[in-house]
mmCIF file with all atom_site columns, C-alpha atoms in Angstrom:
data_model
loop_
_atom_site.group_PDB
_atom_site.id
_atom_site.type_symbol
_atom_site.label_atom_id
_atom_site.label_alt_id
_atom_site.label_comp_id
_atom_site.label_asym_id
_atom_site.label_entity_id
_atom_site.label_seq_id
_atom_site.pdbx_PDB_ins_code
_atom_site.Cartn_x
_atom_site.Cartn_y
_atom_site.Cartn_z
_atom_site.occupancy
_atom_site.B_iso_or_equiv
_atom_site.pdbx_formal_charge
_atom_site.auth_seq_id
_atom_site.auth_comp_id
_atom_site.auth_asym_id
_atom_site.auth_atom_id
_atom_site.pdbx_PDB_model_num
ATOM 1   C CA . MET D 1 1   ? 20.243  5.892   15.733  1.00 0.00 ? 909  MET D CA 1
ATOM 2   C CA . ILE D 1 2   ? 18.969  2.216   15.502  1.00 0.00 ? 910  ILE D CA 1
ATOM 3   C CA . GLY D 1 3   ? 17.868  0.726   18.805  1.00 0.00 ? 911  GLY D CA 1
ATOM 4   C CA . THR D 1 4   ? 14.817  1.672   20.984  1.00 0.00 ? 912  THR D CA 1
ATOM 5   C CA . ARG D 1 5   ? 14.410  4.886   19.640  1.00 0.00 ? 913  ARG D CA 1
ATOM 6   C CA . PRO D 1 6   ? 11.874  5.713   16.975  1.00 0.00 ? 914  PRO D CA 1
ATOM 7   C CA . VAL D 1 7   ? 13.565  6.014   13.126  1.00 0.00 ? 915  VAL D CA 1
ATOM 8   C CA . ILE D 1 8   ? 12.230  7.099   9.979   1.00 0.00 ? 916  ILE D CA 1
ATOM 9   C CA . MET D 1 9   ? 11.265  4.398   7.356   1.00 0.00 ? 917  MET D CA 1
ATOM 10  C CA . CYS D 1 10  ? 10.934  5.053   4.075   1.00 0.00 ? 918  CYS D CA 1
ATOM 11  C CA . GLY D 1 11  ? 8.455   3.014   1.754   1.00 0.00 ? 919  GLY D CA 1
ATOM 12  C CA . ALA D 1 12  ? 5.882   2.556   -0.772  1.00 0.00 ? 920  ALA D CA 1
ATOM 13  C CA . ASN D 1 13  ? 2.510   1.134   -1.294  1.00 0.00 ? 921  ASN D CA 1
ATOM 14  C CA . VAL D 1 14  ? 0.192   0.643   -4.263  1.00 0.00 ? 922  VAL D CA 1
ATOM 15  C CA . ILE D 1 15  ? -3.444  1.357   -4.983  1.00 0.00 ? 923  ILE D CA 1
ATOM 16  C CA . LEU D 1 16  ? -3.885  -1.560  -7.540  1.00 0.00 ? 924  LEU D CA 1
ATOM 17  C CA . LEU D 1 17  ? -7.077  -1.379  -9.536  1.00 0.00 ? 925  LEU D CA 1
ATOM 18  C CA . ASN D 1 18  ? -8.576  -4.021  -11.810 1.00 0.00 ? 926  ASN D CA 1
ATOM 19  C CA . GLU D 1 19  ? -10.573 -3.629  -14.975 1.00 0.00 ? 927  GLU D CA 1
ATOM 20  C CA . GLN D 1 20  ? -13.714 -2.881  -12.931 1.00 0.00 ? 928  GLN D CA 1
ATOM 21  C CA . HIS D 1 21  ? -12.001 -0.160  -10.816 1.00 0.00 ? 929  HIS D CA 1
ATOM 22  C CA . GLN D 1 22  ? -12.034 -2.539  -7.812  1.00 0.00 ? 930  GLN D CA 1
ATOM 23  C CA . ILE D 1 23  ? -9.130  -1.827  -5.378  1.00 0.00 ? 931  ILE D CA 1
ATOM 24  C CA . LEU D 1 24  ? -6.728  -4.803  -4.467  1.00 0.00 ? 932  LEU D CA 1
ATOM 25  C CA . LEU D 1 25  ? -6.305  -5.101  -0.414  1.00 0.00 ? 933  LEU D CA 1
ATOM 26  C CA . HIS D 1 26  ? -4.209  -7.321  1.410   1.00 0.00 ? 934  HIS D CA 1
ATOM 27  C CA . HIS D 1 27  ? -5.263  -8.844  4.903   1.00 0.00 ? 935  HIS D CA 1
ATOM 28  C CA . ARG D 1 28  ? -2.228  -8.508  7.001   1.00 0.00 ? 936  ARG D CA 1
ATOM 29  C CA . VAL D 1 29  ? -0.965  -11.267 9.408   1.00 0.00 ? 937  VAL D CA 1
ATOM 30  C CA . ASP D 1 30  ? 0.720   -8.920  12.155  1.00 0.00 ? 938  ASP D CA 1
ATOM 31  C CA . ARG D 1 31  ? -2.629  -6.943  12.672  1.00 0.00 ? 939  ARG D CA 1
ATOM 32  C CA . ASP D 1 32  ? -6.391  -7.837  11.902  1.00 0.00 ? 940  ASP D CA 1
ATOM 33  C CA . TRP D 1 33  ? -6.630  -4.980  9.275   1.00 0.00 ? 941  TRP D CA 1
ATOM 34  C CA . TRP D 1 34  ? -6.812  -4.960  5.348   1.00 0.00 ? 942  TRP D CA 1
ATOM 35  C CA . GLY D 1 35  ? -4.095  -2.592  3.897   1.00 0.00 ? 943  GLY D CA 1
ATOM 36  C CA . LEU D 1 36  ? -2.475  -1.801  0.373   1.00 0.00 ? 944  LEU D CA 1
ATOM 37  C CA . PRO D 1 37  ? 0.322   -3.929  -0.565  1.00 0.00 ? 945  PRO D CA 1
ATOM 38  C CA . GLY D 1 38  ? 3.507   -2.278  0.150   1.00 0.00 ? 946  GLY D CA 1
ATOM 39  C CA . GLY D 1 39  ? 6.480   -1.964  2.886   1.00 0.00 ? 947  GLY D CA 1
ATOM 40  C CA . ALA D 1 40  ? 9.883   -0.683  3.482   1.00 0.00 ? 948  ALA D CA 1
ATOM 41  C CA . MET D 1 41  ? 12.508  0.450   0.879   1.00 0.00 ? 949  MET D CA 1
ATOM 42  C CA . GLU D 1 42  ? 15.801  -1.717  0.576   1.00 0.00 ? 950  GLU D CA 1
ATOM 43  C CA . LEU D 1 43  ? 19.225  -0.364  -0.071  1.00 0.00 ? 951  LEU D CA 1
ATOM 44  C CA . GLY D 1 44  ? 19.600  1.079   -3.544  1.00 0.00 ? 952  GLY D CA 1
ATOM 45  C CA . GLU D 1 45  ? 15.986  0.903   -4.509  1.00 0.00 ? 953  GLU D CA 1
ATOM 46  C CA . SER D 1 46  ? 13.961  3.488   -5.954  1.00 0.00 ? 954  SER D CA 1
ATOM 47  C CA . LEU D 1 47  ? 10.561  4.126   -4.268  1.00 0.00 ? 955  LEU D CA 1
ATOM 48  C CA . GLU D 1 48  ? 8.852   2.742   -7.458  1.00 0.00 ? 956  GLU D CA 1
ATOM 49  C CA . GLN D 1 49  ? 11.060  -0.427  -7.530  1.00 0.00 ? 957  GLN D CA 1
ATOM 50  C CA . THR D 1 50  ? 10.113  -0.655  -3.719  1.00 0.00 ? 958  THR D CA 1
ATOM 51  C CA . ALA D 1 51  ? 6.424   -0.613  -4.716  1.00 0.00 ? 959  ALA D CA 1
ATOM 52  C CA . CYS D 1 52  ? 6.844   -3.040  -7.448  1.00 0.00 ? 960  CYS D CA 1
ATOM 53  C CA . ARG D 1 53  ? 8.847   -5.421  -5.377  1.00 0.00 ? 961  ARG D CA 1
ATOM 54  C CA . GLU D 1 54  ? 6.420   -5.478  -2.277  1.00 0.00 ? 962  GLU D CA 1
ATOM 55  C CA . VAL D 1 55  ? 3.231   -6.122  -4.501  1.00 0.00 ? 963  VAL D CA 1
ATOM 56  C CA . LEU D 1 56  ? 5.219   -9.017  -6.167  1.00 0.00 ? 964  LEU D CA 1
ATOM 57  C CA . GLU D 1 57  ? 6.253   -10.354 -2.668  1.00 0.00 ? 965  GLU D CA 1
ATOM 58  C CA . GLU D 1 58  ? 3.109   -9.954  -0.858  1.00 0.00 ? 966  GLU D CA 1
ATOM 59  C CA . VAL D 1 59  ? 0.489   -10.737 -3.465  1.00 0.00 ? 967  VAL D CA 1
ATOM 60  C CA . GLY D 1 60  ? 2.446   -12.179 -6.626  1.00 0.00 ? 968  GLY D CA 1
ATOM 61  C CA . LEU D 1 61  ? 1.614   -9.568  -8.998  1.00 0.00 ? 969  LEU D CA 1
ATOM 62  C CA . HIS D 1 62  ? 3.713   -7.776  -11.578 1.00 0.00 ? 970  HIS D CA 1
ATOM 63  C CA . CYS D 1 63  ? 3.067   -4.198  -11.664 1.00 0.00 ? 971  CYS D CA 1
ATOM 64  C CA . ARG D 1 64  ? 3.729   -1.850  -14.638 1.00 0.00 ? 972  ARG D CA 1
ATOM 65  C CA . ASN D 1 65  ? 3.580   1.728   -15.335 1.00 0.00 ? 973  ASN D CA 1
ATOM 66  C CA . LEU D 1 66  ? 3.109   3.118   -11.814 1.00 0.00 ? 974  LEU D CA 1
ATOM 67  C CA . LYS D 1 67  ? 1.831   6.761   -11.242 1.00 0.00 ? 975  LYS D CA 1
ATOM 68  C CA . LEU D 1 68  ? 2.513   8.547   -8.246  1.00 0.00 ? 976  LEU D CA 1
ATOM 69  C CA . PHE D 1 69  ? -0.640  9.225   -6.363  1.00 0.00 ? 977  PHE D CA 1
ATOM 70  C CA . ASN D 1 70  ? 1.052   11.105  -3.303  1.00 0.00 ? 978  ASN D CA 1
ATOM 71  C CA . ILE D 1 71  ? 3.615   11.177  -0.584  1.00 0.00 ? 979  ILE D CA 1
ATOM 72  C CA . TYR D 1 72  ? 2.585   10.833  3.047   1.00 0.00 ? 980  TYR D CA 1
ATOM 73  C CA . SER D 1 73  ? 4.802   11.794  6.175   1.00 0.00 ? 981  SER D CA 1
ATOM 74  C CA . GLY D 1 74  ? 4.435   13.404  9.591   1.00 0.00 ? 982  GLY D CA 1
ATOM 75  C CA . GLU D 1 75  ? 2.987   12.248  12.929  1.00 0.00 ? 983  GLU D CA 1
ATOM 76  C CA . GLU D 1 76  ? 0.088   10.560  11.682  1.00 0.00 ? 984  GLU D CA 1
ATOM 77  C CA . LEU D 1 77  ? 2.368   7.915   10.111  1.00 0.00 ? 985  LEU D CA 1
ATOM 78  C CA . TYR D 1 78  ? 4.000   6.829   13.404  1.00 0.00 ? 986  TYR D CA 1
ATOM 79  C CA . TYR D 1 79  ? 3.905   3.108   13.923  1.00 0.00 ? 987  TYR D CA 1
ATOM 80  C CA . LYS D 1 80  ? 4.650   0.752   16.851  1.00 0.00 ? 988  LYS D CA 1
ATOM 81  C CA . TYR D 1 81  ? 5.236   -2.632  15.597  1.00 0.00 ? 989  TYR D CA 1
ATOM 82  C CA . PRO D 1 82  ? 3.864   -5.514  17.814  1.00 0.00 ? 990  PRO D CA 1
ATOM 83  C CA . ASP D 1 83  ? 7.874   -6.236  18.840  1.00 0.00 ? 991  ASP D CA 1
ATOM 84  C CA . GLY D 1 84  ? 7.960   -2.407  20.419  1.00 0.00 ? 992  GLY D CA 1
ATOM 85  C CA . ASN D 1 85  ? 9.994   -1.063  17.250  1.00 0.00 ? 993  ASN D CA 1
ATOM 86  C CA . GLU D 1 86  ? 8.854   2.424   16.678  1.00 0.00 ? 994  GLU D CA 1
ATOM 87  C CA . VAL D 1 87  ? 8.832   4.287   13.337  1.00 0.00 ? 995  VAL D CA 1
ATOM 88  C CA . TYR D 1 88  ? 7.829   7.408   11.484  1.00 0.00 ? 996  TYR D CA 1
ATOM 89  C CA . ASN D 1 89  ? 7.040   6.346   7.998   1.00 0.00 ? 997  ASN D CA 1
ATOM 90  C CA . VAL D 1 90  ? 7.771   8.391   4.871   1.00 0.00 ? 998  VAL D CA 1
ATOM 91  C CA . THR D 1 91  ? 5.529   6.560   2.350   1.00 0.00 ? 999  THR D CA 1
ATOM 92  C CA . ALA D 1 92  ? 5.055   6.808   -1.519  1.00 0.00 ? 1000 ALA D CA 1
ATOM 93  C CA . THR D 1 93  ? 1.540   5.703   -2.831  1.00 0.00 ? 1001 THR D CA 1
ATOM 94  C CA . TYR D 1 94  ? 1.341   4.766   -6.496  1.00 0.00 ? 1002 TYR D CA 1
ATOM 95  C CA . LEU D 1 95  ? -1.552  3.944   -8.506  1.00 0.00 ? 1003 LEU D CA 1
ATOM 96  C CA . CYS D 1 96  ? -1.484  0.904   -10.911 1.00 0.00 ? 1004 CYS D CA 1
ATOM 97  C CA . LYS D 1 97  ? -3.990  -0.372  -13.382 1.00 0.00 ? 1005 LYS D CA 1
ATOM 98  C CA . GLU D 1 98  ? -1.542  -2.340  -15.333 1.00 0.00 ? 1006 GLU D CA 1
ATOM 99  C CA . TYR D 1 99  ? -0.426  -5.624  -13.895 1.00 0.00 ? 1007 TYR D CA 1
ATOM 100 C CA . SER D 1 100 ? -0.018  -9.281  -14.606 1.00 0.00 ? 1008 SER D CA 1
ATOM 101 C CA . GLY D 1 101 ? 0.001   -12.615 -12.927 1.00 0.00 ? 1009 GLY D CA 1
ATOM 102 C CA . GLN D 1 102 ? -2.456  -14.275 -10.429 1.00 0.00 ? 1010 GLN D CA 1
ATOM 103 C CA . ILE D 1 103 ? -2.964  -13.402 -6.716  1.00 0.00 ? 1011 ILE D CA 1
ATOM 104 C CA . VAL D 1 104 ? -0.781  -15.539 -4.367  1.00 0.00 ? 1012 VAL D CA 1
ATOM 105 C CA . VAL D 1 105 ? -0.643  -14.380 -1.020  1.00 0.00 ? 1013 VAL D CA 1
ATOM 106 C CA . ASP D 1 106 ? 2.817   -14.782 0.898   1.00 0.00 ? 1014 ASP D CA 1
ATOM 107 C CA . LEU D 1 107 ? 1.324   -16.185 4.114   1.00 0.00 ? 1015 LEU D CA 1
ATOM 108 C CA . SER D 1 108 ? 4.031   -15.009 6.181   1.00 0.00 ? 1016 SER D CA 1
ATOM 109 C CA . GLU D 1 109 ? 2.751   -11.397 5.623   1.00 0.00 ? 1017 GLU D CA 1
ATOM 110 C CA . GLY D 1 110 ? -0.772  -11.772 4.867   1.00 0.00 ? 1018 GLY D CA 1
ATOM 111 C CA . ARG D 1 111 ? -3.950  -13.780 5.197   1.00 0.00 ? 1019 ARG D CA 1
ATOM 112 C CA . ASP D 1 112 ? -5.704  -12.865 2.138   1.00 0.00 ? 1020 ASP D CA 1
ATOM 113 C CA . ALA D 1 113 ? -5.752  -10.613 -0.714  1.00 0.00 ? 1021 ALA D CA 1
ATOM 114 C CA . LYS D 1 114 ? -8.663  -9.704  -2.906  1.00 0.00 ? 1022 LYS D CA 1
ATOM 115 C CA . PHE D 1 115 ? -10.306 -6.843  -4.795  1.00 0.00 ? 1023 PHE D CA 1
ATOM 116 C CA . PHE D 1 116 ? -13.093 -4.732  -3.285  1.00 0.00 ? 1024 PHE D CA 1
ATOM 117 C CA . SER D 1 117 ? -15.586 -2.559  -5.143  1.00 0.00 ? 1025 SER D CA 1
ATOM 118 C CA . LEU D 1 118 ? -14.882 0.949   -3.799  1.00 0.00 ? 1026 LEU D CA 1
ATOM 119 C CA . GLU D 1 119 ? -18.471 0.965   -1.987  1.00 0.00 ? 1027 GLU D CA 1
ATOM 120 C CA . ASP D 1 120 ? -17.423 -2.289  -0.065  1.00 0.00 ? 1028 ASP D CA 1
ATOM 121 C CA . ILE D 1 121 ? -13.984 -1.482  1.330   1.00 0.00 ? 1029 ILE D CA 1
ATOM 122 C CA . PRO D 1 122 ? -13.749 -3.227  4.549   1.00 0.00 ? 1030 PRO D CA 1
ATOM 123 C CA . ALA D 1 123 ? -14.067 -1.039  7.940   1.00 0.00 ? 1031 ALA D CA 1
ATOM 124 C CA . ASN D 1 124 ? -10.953 -2.637  9.467   1.00 0.00 ? 1032 ASN D CA 1
ATOM 125 C CA . LEU D 1 125 ? -8.293  -0.555  7.885   1.00 0.00 ? 1033 LEU D CA 1
ATOM 126 C CA . SER D 1 126 ? -5.124  0.956   9.533   1.00 0.00 ? 1034 SER D CA 1
ATOM 127 C CA . SER D 1 127 ? -5.865  4.695   10.061  1.00 0.00 ? 1035 SER D CA 1
ATOM 128 C CA . THR D 1 128 ? -2.952  5.537   7.753   1.00 0.00 ? 1036 THR D CA 1
ATOM 129 C CA . ILE D 1 129 ? -4.252  3.406   5.108   1.00 0.00 ? 1037 ILE D CA 1
ATOM 130 C CA . LYS D 1 130 ? -8.017  4.601   5.627   1.00 0.00 ? 1038 LYS D CA 1
ATOM 131 C CA . GLY D 1 131 ? -6.705  8.106   5.065   1.00 0.00 ? 1039 GLY D CA 1
ATOM 132 C CA . ILE D 1 132 ? -4.985  7.234   1.889   1.00 0.00 ? 1040 ILE D CA 1
ATOM 133 C CA . ILE D 1 133 ? -8.186  5.556   0.370   1.00 0.00 ? 1041 ILE D CA 1
ATOM 134 C CA . GLU D 1 134 ? -10.358 8.374   1.732   1.00 0.00 ? 1042 GLU D CA 1
ATOM 135 C CA . GLU D 1 135 ? -8.120  10.673  -0.348  1.00 0.00 ? 1043 GLU D CA 1
ATOM 136 C CA . PHE D 1 136 ? -8.219  8.251   -3.316  1.00 0.00 ? 1044 PHE D CA 1
ATOM 137 C CA . LEU D 1 137 ? -11.822 8.186   -3.289  1.00 0.00 ? 1045 LEU D CA 1
ATOM 138 C CA . SER D 1 138 ? -12.150 11.720  -3.122  1.00 0.00 ? 1046 SER D CA 1
ATOM 139 C CA . ARG D 1 139 ? -10.244 12.396  -6.078  1.00 0.00 ? 1047 ARG D CA 1
ATOM 140 C CA . TYR D 1 140 ? -11.651 9.373   -8.179  1.00 0.00 ? 1048 TYR D CA 1
ATOM 141 C CA . ASN D 1 141 ? -13.491 11.220  -10.661 1.00 0.00 ? 1049 ASN D CA 1
ATOM 142 C CA . GLU D 1 142 ? -10.755 13.538  -11.058 1.00 0.00 ? 1050 GLU D CA 1
ATOM 143 C CA . LEU D 1 143 ? -8.337  10.956  -11.866 1.00 0.00 ? 1051 LEU D CA 1
ATOM 144 C CA . LYS D 1 144 ? -10.668 9.012   -14.109 1.00 0.00 ? 1052 LYS D CA 1
ATOM 145 C CA . SER D 1 145 ? -11.434 12.078  -16.184 1.00 0.00 ? 1053 SER D CA 1
ATOM 146 C CA . GLN D 1 146 ? -7.785  12.949  -16.525 1.00 0.00 ? 1054 GLN D CA 1
ATOM 147 C CA . GLY D 1 147 ? -7.088  9.379   -17.899 1.00 0.00 ? 1055 GLY D CA 1
ATOM 148 C CA . ILE D 1 148 ? -4.717  8.498   -14.857 1.00 0.00 ? 1056 ILE D CA 1
ATOM 149 C CA . ILE D 1 149 ? -6.918  5.614   -13.829 1.00 0.00 ? 1057 ILE D CA 1
#
């Protein structure tokens, strides 16, 4: 059902790392917080296509060779938009260290986008993104030793 009842929304986001292993964060317009580039799946897309399209739309970068990090779902991914719509997200998070282009922020969706060192990640993150980044940081050495990042 569509309307005032909560819906399930599929989407993807990307932990994008530069050569210095800094993480790209996107400062949202709709809320005053930083997050990962990403968004909702469109009809006919794969989750990987969704991730790449959203990164391109939000920050102007072309992603290549994404690696699935994790899939998140459940009550902790409930979100109420400023307009009152409610969703339970199912989100695929990808890792990406191969990309091209220059950061160009779509000002209708974001205020800024920049790379942060892993020690200097801003405190104003959504609870969902905070959890994803905490998991990434806890697995960082493992991912690096396996050559994934």
